Amino acid sequence: MMAKNAIGISLACEEYGASFFGNGASPSGVLEHPGVIKNPERVREAWQKAYGGINNHRTAILEEGMKYTPISIPNNDAQFLETRKFQIEEIARLYRVPLHMIGDLEHATFSNIEEQSLEFVKYTLDPWIVRWEQSLQKALLSESEKKDYFIRFNVDGLLRGDYASRMQGYATARQNGWMSANDIRELEDMNLIDEAEGGNLYLVNGSFTKLNDAGAAYSTESVKKEDTDE
C-alpha cells in the first residue's frame, strides 16, 4: 500500500510510452481553421485516417488556411526517460534490491558491487530467512526434536567474496588454530587430506605466548639453573 503510488507512476509511464511510440513518437495537437467548421468530427476522423497510426510520418497537406499546432509536452521537456529511470530505482529500493542486480550499472564499480551483494544477503535476504527458519522449525519439529535439531539456510556461498579475501581469512583461521586444512578444503570443494598426513590437525602460531610467560626464559631461576649445569 505504501508503494502503490510509485508502482502506479511506473505503470502509467509504461502505458504512455507504448502509446507515444505506437503513434510514431508524434505529439498530439490541434487543427486551427480560420473559419467555422460545420462538421469538426468529420475533419478529425479524416485527419486521423490520413495521418494517424502507421501513417503519422506522411507529409500533411492542409487546405483552407488550416494550421496544425502541437500541444503535447515533448518527452525531453517532460523528462520521460528520467521519470522511468527514477521509478525503476524507487521500486528496487522498495524491495531492497541493489541496482546492479537489475542491470543498472551506471554507478557500479568492481569494489562496490561486491559490497552491495553482501548487503543484499544481510539486509534483504536475512530478515526473510530468519522468518522462514523460525516458521519451519515451529511447524516441522516437535518439542523433543528441537533439543537435537534446528533448521538453518546456508548462505555461505553468497558471502564467499573474492579469492584473495577468502584466502586471507583462511590463513588467519589456520594460524589461530580454529580451522584445519580439511576444514578449509571442504569449504573450497577440494579433496580432503588424509588424517595421517595432518589434514585434521589444528595448529597455532608458535610466536604466540601468554603475557605472564613473557621473559620466563630469562628469569633468575633459569639463569641460576644454567650456571649450575655449567
Tab-separated table of C-alpha atoms in Angstrom:
chain	number	residue	atom	x	y	z
A	1	MET	CA	0.000	0.000	0.000
A	2	MET	CA	2.865	2.378	0.800
A	3	ALA	CA	4.396	1.800	-2.643
A	4	LYS	CA	1.203	1.963	-4.701
A	5	ASN	CA	1.974	5.482	-5.993
A	6	ALA	CA	5.486	4.511	-7.123
A	7	ILE	CA	4.186	1.407	-8.895
A	8	GLY	CA	1.247	3.367	-10.356
A	9	ILE	CA	3.555	6.005	-11.841
A	10	SER	CA	5.704	3.252	-13.371
A	11	LEU	CA	2.667	1.618	-14.965
A	12	ALA	CA	1.487	4.992	-16.265
A	13	CYS	CA	4.921	5.608	-17.825
A	14	GLU	CA	4.796	2.190	-19.496
A	15	GLU	CA	1.347	2.854	-20.938
A	16	TYR	CA	2.286	6.343	-22.073
A	17	GLY	CA	5.476	5.113	-23.736
A	18	ALA	CA	3.614	2.339	-25.552
A	19	SER	CA	1.006	4.793	-26.799
A	20	PHE	CA	3.501	7.513	-27.712
A	21	PHE	CA	5.862	5.307	-29.697
A	22	GLY	CA	2.943	3.351	-31.100
A	23	ASN	CA	1.882	6.590	-32.741
A	24	GLY	CA	5.323	7.114	-34.229
A	25	ALA	CA	6.509	9.341	-31.386
A	26	SER	CA	4.378	12.175	-32.757
A	27	PRO	CA	2.839	14.536	-30.198
A	28	SER	CA	-0.845	15.309	-30.310
A	29	GLY	CA	-2.058	18.753	-31.293
A	30	VAL	CA	-4.940	20.835	-32.684
A	31	LEU	CA	-6.048	21.787	-36.164
A	32	GLU	CA	-6.842	25.503	-36.420
A	33	HIS	CA	-9.247	26.791	-39.104
A	34	PRO	CA	-9.720	30.485	-39.808
A	35	GLY	CA	-13.435	29.991	-40.351
A	36	VAL	CA	-16.236	27.925	-38.862
A	37	ILE	CA	-16.232	24.157	-39.428
A	38	LYS	CA	-19.707	22.724	-39.716
A	39	ASN	CA	-18.676	19.122	-39.073
A	40	PRO	CA	-15.485	19.037	-36.923
A	41	GLU	CA	-15.933	15.333	-36.218
A	42	ARG	CA	-15.566	14.526	-39.900
A	43	VAL	CA	-12.407	16.629	-40.127
A	44	ARG	CA	-10.934	14.874	-37.095
A	45	GLU	CA	-11.685	11.410	-38.474
A	46	ALA	CA	-10.282	12.329	-41.881
A	47	TRP	CA	-7.076	13.647	-40.304
A	48	GLN	CA	-6.666	10.579	-38.097
A	49	LYS	CA	-7.256	8.248	-41.008
A	50	ALA	CA	-4.789	10.040	-43.266
A	51	TYR	CA	-2.016	10.825	-40.758
A	52	GLY	CA	-2.622	8.708	-37.657
A	53	GLY	CA	-1.121	5.382	-36.612
A	54	ILE	CA	1.308	3.972	-39.191
A	55	ASN	CA	0.710	6.973	-41.464
A	56	ASN	CA	1.871	9.580	-38.969
A	57	HIS	CA	5.114	10.335	-40.857
A	58	ARG	CA	3.365	11.133	-44.115
A	59	THR	CA	3.522	14.698	-45.362
A	60	ALA	CA	0.358	16.545	-44.358
A	61	ILE	CA	-1.472	18.819	-46.790
A	62	LEU	CA	-3.604	21.495	-45.128
A	63	GLU	CA	-6.325	23.326	-47.001
A	64	GLU	CA	-8.426	26.448	-46.492
A	65	GLY	CA	-5.844	28.119	-44.285
A	66	MET	CA	-5.798	25.336	-41.674
A	67	LYS	CA	-2.797	25.120	-39.350
A	68	TYR	CA	-1.568	22.280	-37.155
A	69	THR	CA	-0.279	23.210	-33.678
A	70	PRO	CA	1.231	20.566	-31.371
A	71	ILE	CA	0.145	20.941	-27.749
A	72	SER	CA	1.804	17.981	-26.023
A	73	ILE	CA	4.935	18.457	-23.960
A	74	PRO	CA	7.947	16.884	-25.720
A	75	ASN	CA	9.449	13.910	-23.930
A	76	ASN	CA	12.705	15.698	-23.210
A	77	ASP	CA	10.766	18.526	-21.525
A	78	ALA	CA	8.570	16.091	-19.614
A	79	GLN	CA	11.705	14.147	-18.543
A	80	PHE	CA	10.067	10.906	-19.617
A	81	LEU	CA	13.258	8.832	-19.529
A	82	GLU	CA	14.371	10.322	-16.213
A	83	THR	CA	10.971	9.541	-14.707
A	84	ARG	CA	11.087	5.937	-15.881
A	85	LYS	CA	14.612	5.510	-14.538
A	86	PHE	CA	13.714	7.012	-11.171
A	87	GLN	CA	10.650	4.773	-10.811
A	88	ILE	CA	12.735	1.676	-11.505
A	89	GLU	CA	15.139	2.759	-8.774
A	90	GLU	CA	12.214	3.511	-6.460
A	91	ILE	CA	10.705	0.040	-6.826
A	92	ALA	CA	14.127	-1.613	-6.450
A	93	ARG	CA	14.612	0.423	-3.287
A	94	LEU	CA	11.224	-0.770	-2.016
A	95	TYR	CA	12.306	-4.412	-2.244
A	96	ARG	CA	15.901	-3.617	-1.159
A	97	VAL	CA	17.401	-4.917	-4.389
A	98	PRO	CA	20.755	-3.362	-5.449
A	99	LEU	CA	20.543	-1.660	-8.830
A	100	HIS	CA	23.341	-3.744	-10.356
A	101	MET	CA	21.163	-6.837	-9.835
A	102	ILE	CA	18.537	-5.429	-12.204
A	103	GLY	CA	21.071	-4.426	-14.844
A	104	ASP	CA	21.688	-0.778	-13.858
A	105	LEU	CA	25.490	-0.427	-13.798
A	106	GLU	CA	25.691	3.363	-14.090
A	107	HIS	CA	27.161	3.866	-10.615
A	108	ALA	CA	28.679	0.398	-10.258
A	109	THR	CA	32.352	-0.334	-9.722
A	110	PHE	CA	34.187	-3.597	-9.139
A	111	SER	CA	34.511	-2.973	-5.399
A	112	ASN	CA	31.084	-1.585	-4.557
A	113	ILE	CA	29.233	-4.339	-6.454
A	114	GLU	CA	30.759	-6.915	-4.115
A	115	GLU	CA	29.827	-4.882	-1.044
A	116	GLN	CA	26.291	-4.339	-2.339
A	117	SER	CA	25.936	-8.081	-2.957
A	118	LEU	CA	26.917	-8.758	0.657
A	119	GLU	CA	24.473	-6.108	1.849
A	120	PHE	CA	21.741	-7.767	-0.249
A	121	VAL	CA	22.258	-11.012	1.669
A	122	LYS	CA	22.475	-9.266	5.037
A	123	TYR	CA	19.692	-6.697	4.797
A	124	THR	CA	17.344	-8.177	2.155
A	125	LEU	CA	17.546	-11.959	2.427
A	126	ASP	CA	18.407	-12.413	6.105
A	127	PRO	CA	15.156	-10.966	7.542
A	128	TRP	CA	13.137	-13.341	5.356
A	129	ILE	CA	15.454	-16.272	6.009
A	130	VAL	CA	15.056	-15.844	9.775
A	131	ARG	CA	11.258	-15.831	9.401
A	132	TRP	CA	11.348	-18.980	7.260
A	133	GLU	CA	13.693	-20.755	9.674
A	134	GLN	CA	11.518	-19.947	12.656
A	135	SER	CA	8.308	-20.943	10.863
A	136	LEU	CA	9.753	-24.242	9.606
A	137	GLN	CA	11.215	-25.087	12.979
A	138	LYS	CA	7.887	-24.377	14.673
A	139	ALA	CA	5.853	-26.344	12.121
A	140	LEU	CA	8.115	-29.345	11.490
A	141	LEU	CA	9.921	-30.093	14.753
A	142	SER	CA	8.396	-31.362	17.970
A	143	GLU	CA	9.466	-30.032	21.348
A	144	SER	CA	11.718	-33.050	21.933
A	145	GLU	CA	13.280	-32.775	18.452
A	146	LYS	CA	14.093	-29.097	18.956
A	147	LYS	CA	16.679	-30.149	21.574
A	148	ASP	CA	18.700	-32.017	18.955
A	149	TYR	CA	17.809	-30.416	15.604
A	150	PHE	CA	17.448	-26.955	14.143
A	151	ILE	CA	16.788	-25.533	10.668
A	152	ARG	CA	19.211	-23.117	9.047
A	153	PHE	CA	19.599	-21.830	5.495
A	154	ASN	CA	23.206	-21.963	4.346
A	155	VAL	CA	24.041	-18.678	2.594
A	156	ASP	CA	27.818	-19.083	2.844
A	157	GLY	CA	28.025	-19.432	-0.939
A	158	LEU	CA	26.580	-15.916	-1.321
A	159	LEU	CA	29.077	-14.493	1.170
A	160	ARG	CA	32.249	-16.093	-0.179
A	161	GLY	CA	33.707	-12.903	-1.572
A	162	ASP	CA	36.667	-12.774	-3.926
A	163	TYR	CA	39.529	-15.293	-3.934
A	164	ALA	CA	42.092	-13.050	-2.211
A	165	SER	CA	39.726	-12.208	0.654
A	166	ARG	CA	38.855	-15.864	1.209
A	167	MET	CA	42.499	-16.932	1.273
A	168	GLN	CA	43.348	-14.182	3.757
A	169	GLY	CA	40.505	-15.288	6.034
A	170	TYR	CA	41.544	-18.942	5.796
A	171	ALA	CA	45.147	-18.042	6.643
A	172	THR	CA	44.025	-16.192	9.771
A	173	ALA	CA	41.799	-19.094	10.838
A	174	ARG	CA	44.562	-21.623	10.186
A	175	GLN	CA	47.223	-19.705	12.085
A	176	ASN	CA	44.965	-19.177	15.090
A	177	GLY	CA	44.008	-22.816	15.368
A	178	TRP	CA	40.273	-22.802	14.804
A	179	MET	CA	40.318	-24.299	11.280
A	180	SER	CA	42.226	-27.301	9.967
A	181	ALA	CA	43.452	-27.868	6.424
A	182	ASN	CA	40.473	-30.153	5.753
A	183	ASP	CA	38.028	-27.587	7.114
A	184	ILE	CA	39.342	-25.112	4.557
A	185	ARG	CA	39.479	-27.614	1.697
A	186	GLU	CA	35.905	-28.687	2.375
A	187	LEU	CA	34.682	-25.092	2.046
A	188	GLU	CA	36.595	-24.794	-1.237
A	189	ASP	CA	35.145	-28.093	-2.598
A	190	MET	CA	38.576	-29.725	-2.664
A	191	ASN	CA	39.521	-33.311	-1.822
A	192	LEU	CA	40.397	-33.847	1.853
A	193	ILE	CA	43.879	-34.715	3.087
A	194	ASP	CA	44.363	-37.992	4.947
A	195	GLU	CA	44.463	-37.707	8.722
A	196	ALA	CA	47.883	-39.405	8.718
A	197	GLU	CA	49.203	-36.504	6.654
A	198	GLY	CA	47.884	-33.923	9.099
A	199	GLY	CA	44.695	-32.922	7.327
A	200	ASN	CA	42.735	-32.684	10.603
A	201	LEU	CA	45.435	-31.041	12.710
A	202	TYR	CA	44.685	-27.723	14.398
A	203	LEU	CA	47.831	-25.639	14.560
A	204	VAL	CA	48.691	-22.413	16.305
A	205	ASN	CA	51.345	-19.853	15.559
A	206	GLY	CA	54.384	-20.597	17.736
A	207	SER	CA	55.134	-16.937	18.342
A	208	PHE	CA	52.039	-16.539	20.498
A	209	THR	CA	52.530	-16.927	24.264
A	210	LYS	CA	50.857	-15.802	27.460
A	211	LEU	CA	51.700	-12.314	28.645
A	212	ASN	CA	52.634	-13.683	32.080
A	213	ASP	CA	55.128	-16.063	30.494
A	214	ALA	CA	56.918	-13.357	28.538
A	215	GLY	CA	60.605	-13.318	29.540
A	216	ALA	CA	60.290	-16.542	31.553
A	217	ALA	CA	63.378	-17.919	29.871
A	218	TYR	CA	65.429	-15.063	31.300
A	219	SER	CA	64.138	-15.285	34.872
A	220	THR	CA	66.580	-15.539	37.829
A	221	GLU	CA	65.817	-19.193	38.459
A	222	SER	CA	66.503	-20.088	34.838
A	223	VAL	CA	69.821	-18.248	34.898
A	224	LYS	CA	70.898	-19.990	38.140
A	225	LYS	CA	69.998	-23.379	36.727
A	226	GLU	CA	72.071	-22.715	33.610
A	227	ASP	CA	75.060	-21.639	35.757
A	228	THR	CA	74.776	-24.810	37.874
A	229	ASP	CA	74.687	-27.002	34.763
A	230	GLU	CA	77.847	-25.383	33.549
